[in-house]
Short mmCIF file of C-alpha atoms in Angstrom, two decimals:
data_model
loop_
_atom_site.label_atom_id
_atom_site.label_comp_id
_atom_site.label_asym_id
_atom_site.label_seq_id
_atom_site.Cartn_x
_atom_site.Cartn_y
_atom_site.Cartn_z
CA GLU A 1 9.29 2.25 13.27
CA VAL A 2 6.74 0.15 11.39
CA PHE A 3 7.51 2.03 8.17
CA GLU A 4 11.24 1.37 8.56
CA ASN A 5 10.61 -2.29 9.37
CA VAL A 6 8.45 -2.61 6.27
CA ARG A 7 11.05 -0.77 4.21
CA SER A 8 13.71 -3.17 5.52
CA ALA A 9 11.63 -6.21 4.54
CA PHE A 10 11.12 -4.84 1.04
CA ARG A 11 14.83 -4.00 0.78
CA GLU A 12 15.61 -7.68 1.37
CA ARG A 13 13.01 -8.62 -1.23
CA ILE A 14 14.74 -6.45 -3.83
CA GLN A 15 18.22 -7.66 -2.91
CA ASN A 16 17.24 -11.33 -3.12
CA ALA A 17 15.06 -11.24 -6.25
CA ASP A 18 16.55 -13.51 -8.90
CA TRP A 19 14.94 -11.93 -11.95
CA TYR A 20 16.36 -8.41 -11.63
CA SER A 21 19.18 -7.15 -13.74
CA PRO A 22 21.82 -5.17 -11.81
CA GLU A 23 20.41 -1.97 -13.33
CA THR A 24 16.86 -2.67 -12.16
CA ARG A 25 18.02 -3.71 -8.70
CA GLN A 26 20.03 -0.52 -8.27
CA ALA A 27 17.16 1.71 -9.44
CA ALA A 28 14.64 -0.12 -7.23
CA LEU A 29 16.86 0.25 -4.17
CA GLN A 30 17.53 3.92 -4.87
CA LYS A 31 13.80 4.58 -5.07
CA LEU A 32 13.14 2.70 -1.85
CA GLU A 33 15.84 4.54 0.11
CA ALA A 34 14.64 7.93 -1.17
CA MET A 35 10.97 7.26 -0.34
CA LYS A 36 9.58 9.59 2.33
CA LEU A 37 6.77 9.13 4.86
CA GLU A 38 4.47 11.76 6.32
CA VAL A 39 2.13 10.76 9.15
CA GLY A 40 -0.67 12.96 10.42
CA ARG A 41 0.61 16.18 8.86
CA PRO A 42 3.04 17.50 6.22
CA SER A 43 6.71 17.49 7.18
CA GLU A 44 6.67 21.28 7.69
CA GLY A 45 3.34 21.26 9.52
CA PHE A 46 0.11 23.02 8.57
CA PRO A 47 0.18 26.81 8.20
CA ALA A 48 -1.68 29.05 10.62
CA LEU A 49 -5.32 29.51 9.70
CA GLU A 50 -5.81 32.84 7.95
CA ALA A 51 -9.35 32.29 6.69
CA GLN A 52 -12.09 34.22 8.46
CA ILE A 53 -14.38 31.74 10.22
CA LYS A 54 -18.04 32.66 10.64
CA PRO A 55 -20.20 30.76 13.16
CA ASP A 56 -23.24 30.73 10.87
CA ASP A 57 -21.63 29.84 7.53
CA HIS A 58 -20.29 26.29 7.49
CA LEU A 59 -20.15 26.04 3.69
CA GLY A 60 -18.38 29.37 3.43
CA ASN A 61 -15.88 28.33 6.12
CA VAL A 62 -15.02 25.11 4.31
CA SER A 63 -14.62 26.98 1.02
CA ALA A 64 -12.36 29.61 2.63
CA ILE A 65 -10.13 26.99 4.23
CA ARG A 66 -9.80 25.10 0.95
CA MET A 67 -8.94 28.31 -0.88
CA GLN A 68 -6.19 29.03 1.67
CA HIS A 69 -4.85 25.50 1.21
CA ALA A 70 -4.79 25.95 -2.58
CA ARG A 71 -3.00 29.30 -2.32
CA MET A 72 -0.39 27.81 0.00
CA VAL A 73 0.27 24.93 -2.39
CA LEU A 74 0.47 27.12 -5.47
CA THR A 75 2.47 30.02 -4.09
CA ARG A 76 4.28 29.33 -0.85
CA ASN A 77 4.32 25.83 0.55
CA SER A 78 4.87 22.93 -1.82
CA SER A 79 5.06 20.52 1.14
CA LEU A 80 1.24 20.67 1.25
CA LEU A 81 0.95 19.29 -2.26
CA GLY A 82 -1.13 16.13 -2.23
CA TRP A 83 -2.54 16.65 1.25
CA GLY A 84 -6.31 16.44 1.40
CA ALA A 85 -8.63 16.38 4.39
CA THR A 86 -6.83 15.04 7.45
CA SER A 87 -10.22 13.80 8.70
CA ASP A 88 -10.18 11.16 5.93
CA VAL A 89 -9.29 7.66 7.11
CA ASN A 90 -6.79 7.14 4.36
CA ALA A 91 -3.25 6.37 3.29
CA TYR A 92 -1.89 7.06 -0.17
CA TYR A 93 1.23 7.37 -2.29
CA LEU A 94 2.31 10.51 -4.15
CA PRO A 95 4.33 9.29 -7.16
CA PHE A 96 5.55 12.76 -8.18
CA GLN A 97 7.18 13.14 -4.75
CA ASN A 98 7.96 9.48 -4.03
CA LYS A 99 6.18 9.88 -0.72
CA ALA A 100 3.74 7.83 1.34
CA VAL A 101 1.12 9.70 3.37
CA VAL A 102 -0.93 8.44 6.33
CA THR A 103 -3.61 10.79 7.60
CA GLY A 104 -4.06 11.41 11.29
CA ALA A 105 -7.56 9.95 11.14
CA PHE A 106 -6.13 6.63 9.93
CA LEU A 107 -4.25 6.38 13.20
CA GLY A 108 -7.34 7.25 15.23
CA ALA A 109 -9.18 4.95 17.58
CA ALA A 110 -11.58 3.66 14.94
CA THR A 111 -8.72 2.10 12.96
CA LEU A 112 -5.81 1.63 15.34
CA PRO A 113 -6.78 1.37 19.01
CA GLU A 114 -4.20 1.62 21.78
CA ASN A 115 -2.17 -1.35 23.02
CA LEU A 116 -2.00 -3.05 19.65
CA GLU A 117 -0.50 -6.47 19.34
CA ALA A 118 2.00 -6.96 16.52
CA ALA A 119 -0.49 -9.02 14.48
CA GLU A 120 -2.87 -6.04 14.28
CA LEU A 121 -0.15 -3.42 13.95
CA TYR A 122 1.34 -5.13 10.91
CA GLY A 123 -1.94 -6.55 9.57
CA VAL A 124 -3.42 -3.04 9.44
CA LEU A 125 -0.78 -0.29 9.49
CA GLY A 126 2.01 -2.50 8.17
CA PHE A 127 -0.14 -3.59 5.24
CA ALA A 128 -1.25 -0.01 4.53
CA LEU A 129 2.34 1.25 4.48
CA ALA A 130 3.61 -1.68 2.42
CA HIS A 131 0.68 -1.21 0.01
CA GLU A 132 1.66 2.44 -0.52
CA ILE A 133 5.31 1.46 -1.00
CA GLY A 134 4.02 -1.07 -3.51
CA HIS A 135 2.53 1.73 -5.60
CA GLY A 136 6.08 2.81 -6.28
CA TYR A 137 6.73 -0.55 -7.94
CA GLU A 138 3.54 -1.53 -9.78
CA ALA A 139 2.86 -0.75 -13.44
CA GLY A 140 2.59 2.98 -12.86
CA GLY A 141 5.38 3.12 -10.28
CA VAL A 142 8.12 1.80 -12.55
CA THR A 143 7.72 4.89 -14.75
CA ARG A 144 8.86 7.31 -11.99
CA ASP A 145 12.29 7.39 -10.43
CA ALA A 146 13.54 8.04 -6.88
CA GLN A 147 12.89 11.77 -7.19
CA GLY A 148 9.41 11.28 -8.64
CA ALA A 149 10.42 12.36 -12.13
CA HIS A 150 8.85 10.61 -15.12
CA LYS A 151 11.77 8.32 -15.94
CA PRO A 152 11.09 4.60 -16.52
CA TRP A 153 13.71 2.60 -14.64
CA LEU A 154 12.76 -1.03 -15.26
CA HIS A 155 15.59 -2.40 -17.41
CA PHE A 156 14.49 -3.71 -20.80
CA SER A 157 15.89 -7.17 -19.97
CA ASP A 158 13.42 -7.43 -17.04
CA GLN A 159 10.41 -6.06 -18.88
CA HIS A 160 9.19 -9.42 -20.17
CA GLU A 161 9.05 -10.98 -16.69
CA PHE A 162 7.31 -7.94 -15.26
CA THR A 163 4.79 -7.86 -18.12
CA GLN A 164 4.01 -11.55 -17.59
CA ARG A 165 3.30 -10.94 -13.91
CA LEU A 166 1.03 -8.05 -14.82
CA SER A 167 -0.84 -10.20 -17.37
CA ASP A 168 -1.46 -12.82 -14.67
CA ILE A 169 -3.06 -10.11 -12.49
CA PHE A 170 -5.33 -8.95 -15.30
CA ALA A 171 -6.32 -12.53 -16.11
CA ARG A 172 -7.37 -13.05 -12.49
CA LEU A 173 -9.28 -9.78 -12.47
CA SER A 174 -11.09 -10.79 -15.66
CA SER A 175 -12.15 -14.15 -14.21
CA ASP A 176 -12.88 -13.23 -10.58
CA GLU A 177 -13.82 -9.53 -10.38
CA PRO A 178 -17.25 -8.87 -11.93
CA ALA A 179 -16.87 -5.10 -11.51
CA LEU A 180 -13.91 -5.00 -13.92
CA THR A 181 -14.48 -2.79 -16.99
CA GLU A 182 -12.25 -1.26 -19.62
CA SER A 183 -12.49 2.10 -17.85
CA ASN A 184 -11.17 0.79 -14.50
CA ARG A 185 -8.87 -1.95 -15.77
CA THR A 186 -5.63 0.02 -15.33
CA GLN A 187 -6.53 1.25 -11.84
CA TYR A 188 -7.68 -2.19 -10.69
CA GLY A 189 -4.42 -3.68 -11.92
CA GLN A 190 -2.33 -1.11 -10.09
CA GLU A 191 -4.24 -1.54 -6.83
CA THR A 192 -4.03 -5.33 -7.03
CA GLY A 193 -0.28 -5.10 -7.63
CA ALA A 194 0.09 -2.87 -4.57
CA ASP A 195 -2.05 -5.27 -2.51
CA LEU A 196 0.19 -8.20 -3.44
CA VAL A 197 3.32 -6.29 -2.48
CA GLY A 198 1.62 -4.95 0.64
CA ILE A 199 0.51 -8.20 2.24
CA SER A 200 3.67 -10.17 1.46
CA VAL A 201 6.08 -7.47 2.68
CA ALA A 202 3.98 -6.65 5.76
CA TYR A 203 3.83 -10.33 6.66
CA GLU A 204 7.60 -10.69 6.35
CA ALA A 205 8.08 -7.65 8.60
CA PHE A 206 5.56 -9.07 11.08
CA LEU A 207 7.35 -12.42 11.31
CA LYS A 208 10.67 -10.70 11.95
CA HIS A 209 9.44 -8.36 14.69
CA ASN A 210 6.65 -10.29 16.42
CA LYS A 211 7.66 -11.60 19.85
CA ASP A 212 4.21 -12.71 21.00
CA ARG A 213 3.38 -16.41 20.57
CA THR A 214 0.12 -16.26 22.54
CA VAL A 215 -2.92 -18.07 21.14
CA ARG A 216 -5.97 -15.80 21.52
CA ASP A 217 -9.55 -16.90 20.91
CA GLY A 218 -8.16 -20.04 19.37
CA HIS A 219 -6.06 -18.15 16.81
CA THR A 220 -2.28 -18.09 16.45
CA PRO A 221 -0.45 -14.78 15.85
CA GLU A 222 -0.07 -15.68 12.17
CA GLN A 223 -3.79 -16.31 11.81
CA ARG A 224 -4.59 -13.05 13.61
CA PHE A 225 -2.39 -11.14 11.17
CA PHE A 226 -4.54 -12.30 8.26
CA LEU A 227 -7.77 -11.77 10.19
CA HIS A 228 -6.82 -8.18 11.02
CA PHE A 229 -5.84 -7.58 7.40
CA ALA A 230 -9.19 -8.91 6.16
CA SER A 231 -11.13 -6.99 8.80
CA MET A 232 -9.42 -3.73 7.87
CA LEU A 233 -10.28 -4.05 4.18
CA SER A 234 -13.86 -5.11 4.89
CA ARG A 235 -14.33 -2.13 7.24
CA SER A 236 -13.03 0.27 4.61
CA ASN A 237 -15.81 -0.85 2.23
CA ILE A 238 -14.30 1.13 -0.65
CA LYS A 239 -16.56 1.27 -3.68
CA ASP A 240 -15.03 3.25 -6.54
CA GLU A 241 -13.47 2.95 -9.98
CA ILE A 242 -9.98 2.57 -8.54
CA HIS A 243 -10.12 -0.40 -6.14
CA PRO A 244 -11.48 -3.88 -6.85
CA GLY A 245 -14.11 -5.23 -4.48
CA ASP A 246 -13.10 -6.05 -0.91
CA ARG A 247 -13.68 -9.78 -1.35
CA PHE A 248 -11.45 -9.96 -4.41
CA ARG A 249 -8.74 -7.95 -2.66
CA VAL A 250 -8.75 -10.06 0.49
CA ASP A 251 -9.00 -13.45 -1.21
CA THR A 252 -6.47 -12.77 -3.96
CA ALA A 253 -3.81 -11.15 -1.78
CA ALA A 254 -4.04 -13.61 1.12
CA ALA A 255 -4.31 -16.79 -0.93
CA SER A 256 -1.35 -15.78 -3.09
CA LEU A 257 0.85 -16.23 -0.01
CA PRO A 258 1.78 -19.85 0.80
CA ALA A 259 1.98 -18.65 4.41
CA TYR A 260 -1.80 -18.13 4.45
CA ALA A 261 -2.56 -21.79 3.72
CA ALA A 262 0.11 -22.83 6.22
CA ALA A 263 -1.25 -20.55 8.95
CA PHE A 264 -4.73 -22.05 8.72
CA SER A 265 -3.57 -25.61 7.90
CA LEU A 266 -5.58 -25.67 4.68
CA SER A 267 -5.66 -28.92 2.78
CA PRO A 268 -4.44 -29.01 -0.84
CA GLY A 269 -7.38 -28.27 -3.08
CA ALA A 270 -9.14 -26.00 -0.58
CA PRO A 271 -10.53 -22.87 -2.33
CA MET A 272 -8.09 -20.55 -0.54
CA ALA A 273 -5.10 -22.88 -0.84
CA PHE A 274 -3.77 -21.56 -4.13
CA LYS A 275 -1.37 -23.77 -6.02
CA GLN A 276 1.92 -22.41 -7.36
CA GLY A 277 0.42 -21.54 -10.73
CA GLN A 278 -2.49 -19.69 -9.12
CA ARG A 279 -0.43 -17.42 -6.88
CA LEU A 280 0.13 -13.87 -8.04
CA GLY A 281 3.00 -11.55 -7.26
CA LEU A 282 4.95 -8.61 -8.66
CA TRP A 283 8.02 -8.07 -6.56
#
């Protein structure tokens, strides 16, 4: 349900964007409608375990299970392609299949406890799903079509606007992300683009489907959405050559939304009250 609500919010974004040519709009919508979601397991399920498990050989057991997985992918069950360890707290996008994946562990108690309010559901899961959808539309995503084939679909008349938005992202990375290097520049740009899509689309979906106006611990539902989003990224504590630092991700994505400054009643000129020229966005 959350995935479909997020998809619906992004559909409206595409339909209402004023800088798309008809060709780009059609291709973007086709890709969105064709995008698949797998949660917890592949669509066809996991195959029965054939590997011989020995009680005194943990390393051998892990190796045998991985070998079975590889054989299944290569010879019999392409639906497993892209699936890693389900114990990983992770969500990711498979561009060659135009598919978003959420592992079962991501939905576990450590990340998504029971009885979630909408602010947490959309601030955590909604953002994660919208972020993965966003990977289908950042710099790398516009080179693969609805079926995942390598076929650039951004119309040439829209390329200049898209390139300008990408250059704004890289300029911000260069000024505010000390970990940026030439080797991770492309990956950082793609992840930042997906973050910007993710938080804005998830927030739109949240506003449309939230029915709870309760103030809790002094925070409105809108404030709690951003707090849950920030808490989720800070808990993930990802340190790699693909994602920018957590502080850059949280600050840049949240402050690029005018709704963030409005939610916390920030005064003009406050560090997190970005002006129009400071806000970033792709789609």
